[in-house]
């Protein structure tokens, strides 16, 4: 089945620094990737839709200058949390789609970000 | 906008059946999904159902869909300790699997009682 790899699984950084999270589709080409954020004991909140070769589409209330998304190839999308602050601490999950009507969405294992 | 709701908690004795319920509001939903999330992990797709189906069974999992009432359920037969997790239902209004801008429910935490 389709495999989505997300790295790192856990990161701790100091306030004011930037953190990059990678999402890779290992055995298929992903025209679209989605980035979610999950607060403790809450559901997933869609942050943005990442389309290969074009600008990401951000959901309402998500700062595009703070959460930079780059989908430079059909197998890789990155989310960079810029100038991270403690309130950015969360669990970030990506998912990937082939963009064709053949296979449902598959998720990465998530990245636990802690900003101190 | 779309809204997907679930009960937050469910406790079941080992060996019994678990039934996790979900209601949604978007009548245009075409695919409905069940995902499992273990602590500190991402989401694992368990099963999905197309909106023109009433029931789908896959080993210990049975999905029932009542489109009229916009009600989805997941039944886990012979619940085991390894089934302890949070279960999310999600709906997709798209006509195919491409463009899965899913709306997730609040998640149901399933606890197994020995």
Coordinates of C-alpha atoms in Angstrom, one line a residue:
Chain A
X1 CA 0.0 0.0 0.0
X2 CA 0.9 3.6 -0.3
X3 CA 3.5 4.8 2.3
X4 CA 4.0 8.3 3.5
X5 CA 7.1 9.1 5.5
X6 CA 7.3 12.1 7.7
X7 CA 10.5 13.5 9.4
X8 CA 11.4 14.3 12.0
X9 CA 9.1 12.4 14.3
X10 CA 10.0 14.7 17.2
X11 CA 11.7 18.0 17.5
X12 CA 12.4 20.4 20.3
X13 CA 13.6 23.9 19.4
X14 CA 14.1 27.2 21.0
X15 CA 11.7 30.1 20.6
X16 CA 12.5 32.2 17.6
X17 CA 14.1 29.5 15.5
X18 CA 12.7 27.8 12.4
X19 CA 11.8 24.2 12.0
X20 CA 11.4 22.2 8.8
X21 CA 9.2 19.1 8.6
X22 CA 9.4 16.8 5.5
X23 CA 6.6 14.7 4.1
X24 CA 7.6 12.1 1.5
X25 CA 5.5 9.7 -0.6
X26 CA 7.7 6.7 -0.9
X27 CA 6.0 4.5 -3.5
X28 CA 3.8 6.8 -5.4
X29 CA 3.7 10.3 -6.8
X30 CA 1.7 12.8 -4.8
X31 CA 0.2 15.7 -6.7
X32 CA -1.4 16.9 -3.6
X33 CA -0.3 16.9 0.0
X34 CA -2.2 18.1 3.0
X35 CA -0.8 19.5 6.3
X36 CA -2.8 19.1 9.5
X37 CA -2.3 20.3 13.0
X38 CA -3.6 18.4 16.0
X39 CA -3.8 19.9 19.5
X40 CA -3.8 17.5 22.5
X41 CA -7.0 15.4 22.7
X42 CA -8.5 17.3 19.7
X43 CA -9.2 16.5 16.1
X44 CA -7.1 17.3 13.1
X45 CA -7.3 20.8 11.7
X46 CA -6.4 21.2 8.1
X47 CA -3.8 23.9 7.7
X48 CA -3.1 24.0 4.0
X49 CA -3.2 22.1 0.8
X50 CA 0.1 21.7 -1.0
X51 CA 0.1 21.3 -4.8
X52 CA 3.2 20.3 -6.7
X53 CA 4.6 23.1 -8.7
X54 CA 2.2 25.8 -7.4
X55 CA 1.5 27.8 -4.3
X56 CA -0.1 26.2 -1.4
X57 CA -3.7 27.0 -0.5
X58 CA -4.1 27.9 3.2
X59 CA -7.1 27.5 5.3
X60 CA -8.7 30.5 6.9
X61 CA -6.8 31.7 10.0
X62 CA -3.5 30.0 9.1
X63 CA -0.7 32.4 8.5
X64 CA 1.1 31.6 5.3
X65 CA 4.2 33.6 6.2
X66 CA 4.6 31.6 9.4
X67 CA 3.9 28.2 8.0
X68 CA 5.8 28.0 4.7
X69 CA 5.0 25.2 2.5
X70 CA 7.1 24.0 -0.5
X71 CA 6.0 21.1 -2.7
X72 CA 8.9 21.1 -5.1
X73 CA 8.6 17.6 -6.4
X74 CA 5.9 14.9 -6.8
X75 CA 7.3 13.0 -3.7
X76 CA 8.2 15.8 -1.3
X77 CA 6.4 18.5 0.5
X78 CA 8.0 20.5 3.4
X79 CA 6.4 22.6 6.1
X80 CA 8.6 25.2 7.7
X81 CA 7.5 26.8 11.0
X82 CA 9.2 30.1 11.0
X83 CA 10.2 32.0 14.1
X84 CA 8.6 29.4 16.2
X85 CA 6.9 30.2 19.5
X86 CA 5.7 28.0 22.4
X87 CA 2.1 28.3 21.1
X88 CA 3.2 26.6 17.9
X89 CA 4.0 23.5 19.9
X90 CA 1.7 20.8 18.5
X91 CA 1.5 17.6 16.5
X92 CA 1.8 18.2 12.8
X93 CA 0.6 15.5 10.4
X94 CA 0.9 15.3 6.6
X95 CA -1.1 13.2 4.1
X96 CA -0.7 12.6 0.4
X97 CA -2.9 11.9 -2.5
X98 CA -2.2 10.5 -5.9
X99 CA -4.9 12.8 -7.3
X100 CA -6.6 10.0 -9.1
X101 CA -9.7 8.1 -8.1
X102 CA -8.0 4.9 -7.2
X103 CA -6.6 5.2 -3.7
X104 CA -7.6 7.1 -0.5
X105 CA -5.5 9.4 1.5
X106 CA -2.6 8.0 3.5
X107 CA -1.0 9.8 6.4
X108 CA 2.5 10.2 7.8
X109 CA 3.3 9.3 11.4
X110 CA 3.3 12.9 12.5
X111 CA 5.9 15.3 14.0
X112 CA 5.7 16.4 17.6
X113 CA 7.0 19.9 17.8
X114 CA 7.9 21.4 21.2
X115 CA 9.0 25.0 21.3
X116 CA 10.8 26.1 24.5
Chain B
X1 CA -19.7 24.3 6.5
X2 CA -19.3 20.6 7.1
X3 CA -19.6 19.3 10.7
X4 CA -18.7 15.8 11.8
X5 CA -19.5 14.7 15.4
X6 CA -18.6 11.7 17.5
X7 CA -18.8 10.7 21.1
X8 CA -15.5 11.5 22.9
X9 CA -15.2 8.2 24.9
X10 CA -16.2 4.6 24.7
X11 CA -15.2 1.8 27.1
X12 CA -15.7 -1.8 26.1
X13 CA -14.8 -5.2 27.8
X14 CA -12.2 -7.3 26.0
X15 CA -14.0 -9.7 23.7
X16 CA -17.1 -7.7 23.3
X17 CA -18.1 -5.7 20.3
X18 CA -17.4 -2.0 20.1
X19 CA -19.6 0.4 18.2
X20 CA -18.4 3.8 17.4
X21 CA -20.9 6.3 16.0
X22 CA -20.5 9.4 13.8
X23 CA -22.9 11.9 12.4
X24 CA -22.2 14.4 9.7
X25 CA -24.0 17.3 8.1
X26 CA -22.8 17.5 4.5
X27 CA -25.3 15.6 2.4
X28 CA -22.9 15.7 -0.6
X29 CA -20.4 13.5 1.1
X30 CA -19.3 10.8 -1.3
X31 CA -16.7 8.9 0.7
X32 CA -16.7 8.4 4.5
X33 CA -13.7 7.0 6.3
X34 CA -12.6 5.5 9.6
X35 CA -9.1 6.2 10.8
X36 CA -7.3 4.8 13.8
X37 CA -4.7 6.8 15.8
X38 CA -2.5 5.2 18.4
X39 CA -0.7 7.4 20.9
X40 CA 1.9 9.6 19.4
X41 CA 1.3 8.3 15.9
X42 CA -0.2 9.4 12.7
X43 CA -3.5 8.2 11.3
X44 CA -4.0 4.7 10.0
X45 CA -6.8 4.2 7.4
X46 CA -9.0 1.4 8.6
X47 CA -11.8 1.3 6.1
X48 CA -13.9 3.5 4.0
X49 CA -17.4 3.4 2.4
X50 CA -18.8 5.0 -0.7
X51 CA -22.1 6.8 -0.2
X52 CA -24.1 4.5 -2.4
X53 CA -23.3 1.6 0.0
X54 CA -25.2 0.7 3.2
X55 CA -22.7 -1.7 4.7
X56 CA -19.2 -2.8 4.3
X57 CA -17.5 -5.6 6.2
X58 CA -13.8 -6.3 6.4
X59 CA -12.7 -9.0 8.8
X60 CA -13.6 -7.7 12.3
X61 CA -14.7 -4.3 11.0
X62 CA -18.2 -3.5 9.9
X63 CA -19.2 -0.1 8.6
X64 CA -22.9 0.9 8.5
X65 CA -24.0 4.0 6.7
X66 CA -27.5 5.5 7.0
X67 CA -27.4 8.2 4.4
X68 CA -30.9 9.5 5.2
X69 CA -29.9 10.2 8.8
X70 CA -26.3 11.1 7.9
X71 CA -25.1 8.5 10.4
X72 CA -22.0 6.3 10.1
X73 CA -20.9 3.6 12.5
X74 CA -17.9 1.4 13.0
X75 CA -18.4 -2.0 14.7
X76 CA -15.3 -3.8 15.9
X77 CA -16.0 -7.5 16.7
X78 CA -14.2 -9.3 19.4
X79 CA -12.4 -6.2 20.7
X80 CA -8.8 -6.7 21.7
X81 CA -6.4 -4.6 23.8
X82 CA -4.6 -3.6 20.6
X83 CA -7.8 -1.9 19.5
X84 CA -7.3 0.8 22.2
X85 CA -6.9 4.0 20.2
X86 CA -8.7 7.1 19.0
X87 CA -11.0 6.5 16.1
X88 CA -11.8 9.3 13.7
X89 CA -14.5 9.4 11.1
X90 CA -14.0 11.7 8.2
X91 CA -16.0 12.7 5.2
X92 CA -15.0 13.7 1.7
X93 CA -17.4 15.6 -0.6
X94 CA -15.2 15.1 -3.7
X95 CA -16.4 12.8 -6.4
X96 CA -13.3 10.7 -6.3
X97 CA -10.2 10.1 -4.2
X98 CA -8.4 13.0 -5.7
X99 CA -8.7 16.2 -3.7
X100 CA -9.4 14.6 -0.3
X101 CA -10.0 17.7 1.7
X102 CA -11.3 15.7 4.5
X103 CA -13.3 17.0 7.4
X104 CA -12.6 15.0 10.6
X105 CA -14.8 14.2 13.5
X106 CA -13.7 15.0 17.0
X107 CA -12.4 11.4 17.6
X108 CA -13.6 8.7 19.9
X109 CA -11.2 7.3 22.5
X110 CA -11.8 3.6 22.8
X111 CA -10.6 2.0 26.1
X112 CA -10.6 -1.7 26.5
X113 CA -11.5 -3.1 29.9
X114 CA -9.7 -6.4 30.7

